[in-house]
Coordinates of C-alpha atoms in Angstrom, one line a residue:
M940 CA 0.0 0.2 0.4
T941 CA 3.0 2.3 0.8
N942 CA 3.5 2.2 -3.3
S943 CA 0.4 4.1 -4.0
L944 CA 1.4 7.7 -2.1
R945 CA 3.1 10.0 -4.1
W946 CA 4.5 12.1 -1.3
K947 CA 5.1 9.5 1.4
R948 CA 6.7 12.1 3.8
I949 CA 5.5 15.3 4.4
L950 CA 5.0 18.1 6.6
L951 CA 1.1 19.1 7.6
K952 CA 0.2 22.7 8.2
L953 CA -2.8 23.2 10.2
S954 CA -4.3 26.8 11.1
G955 CA -6.4 28.0 13.9
E956 CA -9.4 28.4 11.5
A957 CA -9.1 25.1 10.5
L958 CA -9.5 23.6 13.6
M959 CA -11.9 25.8 14.6
G960 CA -14.7 24.9 12.1
S961 CA -17.9 26.7 13.0
Q962 CA -16.7 27.6 16.2
A963 CA -16.6 31.5 16.9
F964 CA -14.0 31.2 19.6
G965 CA -11.5 28.2 20.5
I966 CA -11.4 24.9 18.7
D967 CA -14.3 22.3 17.7
P968 CA -13.3 18.9 19.0
A969 CA -15.2 17.0 16.7
I970 CA -13.1 18.8 13.8
V971 CA -9.6 17.7 15.7
Q972 CA -10.6 14.1 16.4
R973 CA -11.9 13.7 12.3
I974 CA -8.6 15.3 11.7
A975 CA -6.5 12.9 13.8
K976 CA -8.7 10.3 11.9
E977 CA -6.9 12.0 8.5
I978 CA -3.7 11.5 10.0
A979 CA -3.7 8.0 11.3
D980 CA -5.1 6.8 8.3
A981 CA -2.5 8.2 6.0
V982 CA 0.5 6.8 8.8
A983 CA -1.2 3.4 8.5
L984 CA -0.6 3.8 5.0
G985 CA 3.2 4.3 5.2
A986 CA 3.2 7.9 5.3
Q987 CA 5.6 9.5 8.3
V988 CA 4.0 12.7 8.9
G989 CA 4.6 16.0 10.8
V990 CA 2.0 18.6 11.4
V991 CA 2.8 22.4 12.2
V992 CA -0.5 23.2 14.4
G993 CA -1.1 27.4 14.3
G994 CA -3.9 28.5 16.3
G995 CA -2.3 32.3 17.0
N996 CA -5.8 34.0 15.0
I997 CA -7.8 32.5 17.4
F998 CA -6.6 34.7 19.7
R999 CA -4.7 37.1 18.2
G1000 CA -8.0 39.3 17.0
V1001 CA -9.3 39.3 20.5
A1002 CA -6.5 40.7 21.9
V1003 CA -6.0 43.7 19.5
A1004 CA -10.0 44.5 19.6
A1005 CA -9.8 44.3 23.5
K1006 CA -9.6 47.8 25.0
G1007 CA -5.5 48.0 25.9
G1008 CA -4.6 45.0 23.4
N1009 CA -1.7 45.0 21.4
R1010 CA 0.0 43.0 18.7
V1011 CA 2.5 41.5 20.8
T1012 CA 0.1 40.3 23.5
G1013 CA -2.0 38.9 20.6
D1014 CA 1.1 36.9 19.2
H1015 CA 2.1 35.6 23.2
M1016 CA -1.3 34.1 23.4
G1017 CA -1.2 32.8 20.1
M1018 CA 1.8 30.7 21.1
L1019 CA -0.5 29.2 24.1
A1020 CA -3.2 28.6 21.9
T1021 CA -0.8 26.5 19.7
I1022 CA 0.0 24.2 22.2
M1023 CA -3.5 23.8 23.6
N1024 CA -4.3 23.5 19.5
S1025 CA -1.1 20.7 19.3
L1026 CA -1.6 18.8 22.5
T1027 CA -5.2 18.4 21.7
L1028 CA -4.4 16.9 18.5
A1029 CA -1.8 14.6 20.3
D1030 CA -4.2 13.0 22.6
A1031 CA -6.6 12.5 19.4
L1032 CA -3.9 10.8 17.7
R1033 CA -3.4 8.3 20.9
R1034 CA -6.9 8.2 21.2
L1035 CA -6.4 6.2 17.6
K1036 CA -3.3 4.2 18.9
V1037 CA -1.5 6.8 17.1
N1038 CA 1.9 7.5 18.8
A1039 CA 2.4 11.4 18.8
R1040 CA 5.0 13.2 20.3
V1041 CA 4.7 17.5 20.8
L1042 CA 7.5 19.3 19.8
S1043 CA 8.3 22.9 19.2
A1044 CA 8.0 24.8 16.3
V1045 CA 10.1 27.8 17.4
S1046 CA 13.7 27.9 16.7
V1047 CA 16.4 27.3 19.9
P1048 CA 19.8 27.5 20.1
S1049 CA 22.0 25.5 18.0
I1050 CA 23.0 22.4 20.0
C1051 CA 19.3 22.0 21.1
E1052 CA 17.5 22.2 17.2
T1053 CA 19.9 20.0 16.6
F1054 CA 18.8 17.4 19.0
S1055 CA 15.2 18.3 18.8
Q1056 CA 15.6 17.8 14.3
R1057 CA 17.6 14.4 15.3
V1058 CA 14.7 12.4 17.7
A1059 CA 12.2 14.6 14.9
D1060 CA 13.3 12.4 12.3
R1061 CA 13.9 9.1 14.8
Y1062 CA 10.1 9.6 15.4
M1063 CA 8.9 10.0 12.3
E1064 CA 11.1 6.6 10.9
D1065 CA 9.1 4.8 13.3
G1066 CA 5.8 5.8 12.5
D1067 CA 5.3 8.4 15.3
V1068 CA 3.2 11.7 14.1
I1069 CA 5.7 14.7 15.2
I1070 CA 3.5 18.0 16.3
F1071 CA 5.6 21.0 16.0
A1072 CA 3.4 23.7 18.3
G1073 CA 3.9 26.5 15.7
G1074 CA 3.4 30.1 17.4
T1075 CA 6.3 31.8 16.6
G1076 CA 5.6 35.1 18.8
N1077 CA 6.9 37.2 16.1
P1078 CA 5.1 39.1 14.2
F1079 CA 7.2 38.9 10.9
F1080 CA 7.6 35.4 10.8
T1081 CA 4.2 33.2 10.9
T1082 CA 3.4 29.7 11.4
D1083 CA 3.4 29.3 7.5
S1084 CA 7.2 30.3 7.5
G1085 CA 7.8 28.3 10.3
A1086 CA 6.0 25.0 8.5
A1087 CA 7.8 25.5 5.3
L1088 CA 11.2 25.8 7.0
R1089 CA 10.5 22.5 8.6
A1090 CA 9.7 21.0 5.8
A1091 CA 12.8 21.6 4.0
E1092 CA 14.5 21.1 7.5
M1093 CA 13.3 17.5 7.6
K1094 CA 13.4 16.8 4.2
C1095 CA 10.1 16.5 3.3
D1096 CA 8.4 15.4 -0.6
A1097 CA 5.6 17.9 0.2
F1098 CA 4.3 21.0 2.3
L1099 CA 0.7 20.2 2.7
K1100 CA -1.6 23.0 3.6
G1101 CA -4.9 21.8 5.4
T1102 CA -7.8 24.9 4.9
Q1103 CA -11.6 25.1 4.8
V1104 CA -11.2 24.9 1.1
D1105 CA -10.3 22.4 -1.6
G1106 CA -7.7 24.5 -3.4
V1107 CA -6.1 28.0 -4.4
Y1108 CA -9.0 30.1 -5.9
S1109 CA -8.8 33.2 -8.2
D1110 CA -11.2 35.0 -5.6
D1111 CA -12.8 33.6 -2.3
P1112 CA -15.2 30.8 -3.8
K1113 CA -17.7 31.2 -0.7
V1114 CA -18.2 35.0 -1.9
N1115 CA -17.7 34.6 -5.9
P1116 CA -19.2 30.9 -7.0
N1117 CA -17.8 31.3 -10.6
A1118 CA -13.8 31.8 -9.1
E1119 CA -11.4 29.5 -11.0
R1120 CA -10.0 26.9 -8.8
Y1121 CA -6.3 26.2 -10.4
E1122 CA -5.4 22.7 -10.4
T1123 CA -1.7 23.6 -10.8
L1124 CA 0.4 26.8 -10.1
G1125 CA 3.9 28.3 -10.3
Y1126 CA 5.6 29.7 -7.0
E1127 CA 6.3 33.0 -8.9
E1128 CA 2.4 33.1 -10.2
I1129 CA 1.1 32.7 -6.5
I1130 CA 3.4 36.2 -5.8
T1131 CA 2.6 38.3 -9.1
R1132 CA -0.7 37.7 -9.1
N1133 CA -1.3 37.9 -5.0
L1134 CA -3.2 34.8 -4.6
K1135 CA -3.7 34.2 -1.1
V1136 CA -2.2 30.7 -0.1
M1137 CA 0.7 32.0 2.4
D1138 CA 2.9 34.8 3.2
T1139 CA 6.2 35.3 0.5
T1140 CA 8.5 34.2 2.8
A1141 CA 7.0 30.6 3.5
I1142 CA 6.5 30.6 -0.7
A1143 CA 10.0 31.2 -1.0
L1144 CA 11.7 29.0 1.5
A1145 CA 9.5 26.2 -0.3
R1146 CA 10.5 27.5 -3.7
D1147 CA 14.1 27.5 -2.8
N1148 CA 14.0 23.8 -1.2
S1149 CA 12.1 22.5 -4.3
I1150 CA 9.2 21.4 -2.3
P1151 CA 6.0 21.4 -3.5
V1152 CA 3.0 23.0 -1.6
I1153 CA -0.4 21.5 -1.5
V1154 CA -3.3 23.5 -0.9
F1155 CA -6.6 21.2 -0.1
S1156 CA -9.6 21.0 2.3
I1157 CA -8.9 18.9 5.6
H1158 CA -12.5 19.1 6.1
S1159 CA -13.3 17.1 3.6
P1160 CA -13.5 13.0 4.8
G1161 CA -10.7 11.3 3.3
A1162 CA -9.1 14.2 1.7
L1163 CA -5.6 13.7 3.3
V1164 CA -5.0 10.3 1.9
S1165 CA -6.6 11.0 -1.2
V1166 CA -3.8 13.4 -1.7
L1167 CA -1.0 11.6 -0.9
Q1168 CA -2.6 9.2 -3.2
E1169 CA -3.2 12.1 -6.4
T1170 CA -6.6 12.0 -6.6
G1171 CA -9.4 14.2 -4.6
T1172 CA -9.2 17.9 -5.3
Y1173 CA -6.6 20.2 -4.4
T1174 CA -3.9 22.7 -6.2
V1175 CA 0.0 21.9 -6.3
V1176 CA 2.2 24.9 -6.1
G1177 CA 5.7 24.0 -8.1
D1178 CA 8.1 24.9 -10.6

């Protein structure tokens, strides 16, 4: 069955919004459980999976809007949110009998980072899911950028961005039903056409390390495995 996977070693970025589902605040436990099942199914087919979990946007808007709130406070609260979200996903995976280990996505001194990298490699090769709590606490370095950097460090076959829509569109498909969905795109097209995929730093990191970015709907049942098997609906960004 492993031969049926187009991309076997992957880094999956999950945004806080994806984990929220229809919730106005916090995360939706049912969504988390369903995503955990998606990951467990991929692992069962032989995929090596790393996950960067976001969460800052859940609290940042609240912090900024609050009286006396500011961006730094929002980002620090976002860091806590990513940890809570990561631990919640890890618990859901363990309930499915999949080993999951939570590490930090934030760069640390070189000796610690080298150790973290080695243990992450070993865990993934052993079939464990590595979950990086993605909060950076830095408004200029997003979790998308952190995930793209991790994908390069882990020598991943692909960087998957799980969103609420099934690919990259010319316009918001919820607002414009006639928006065009792109099946394939070049990195330069994303930047020059100002398509909303991720920040330009993340795109540059993926491009420079020759890692395709796969944008798909994490909310569609069976979507993760279907992407890895090159079926289903998604957009490939690469050169």
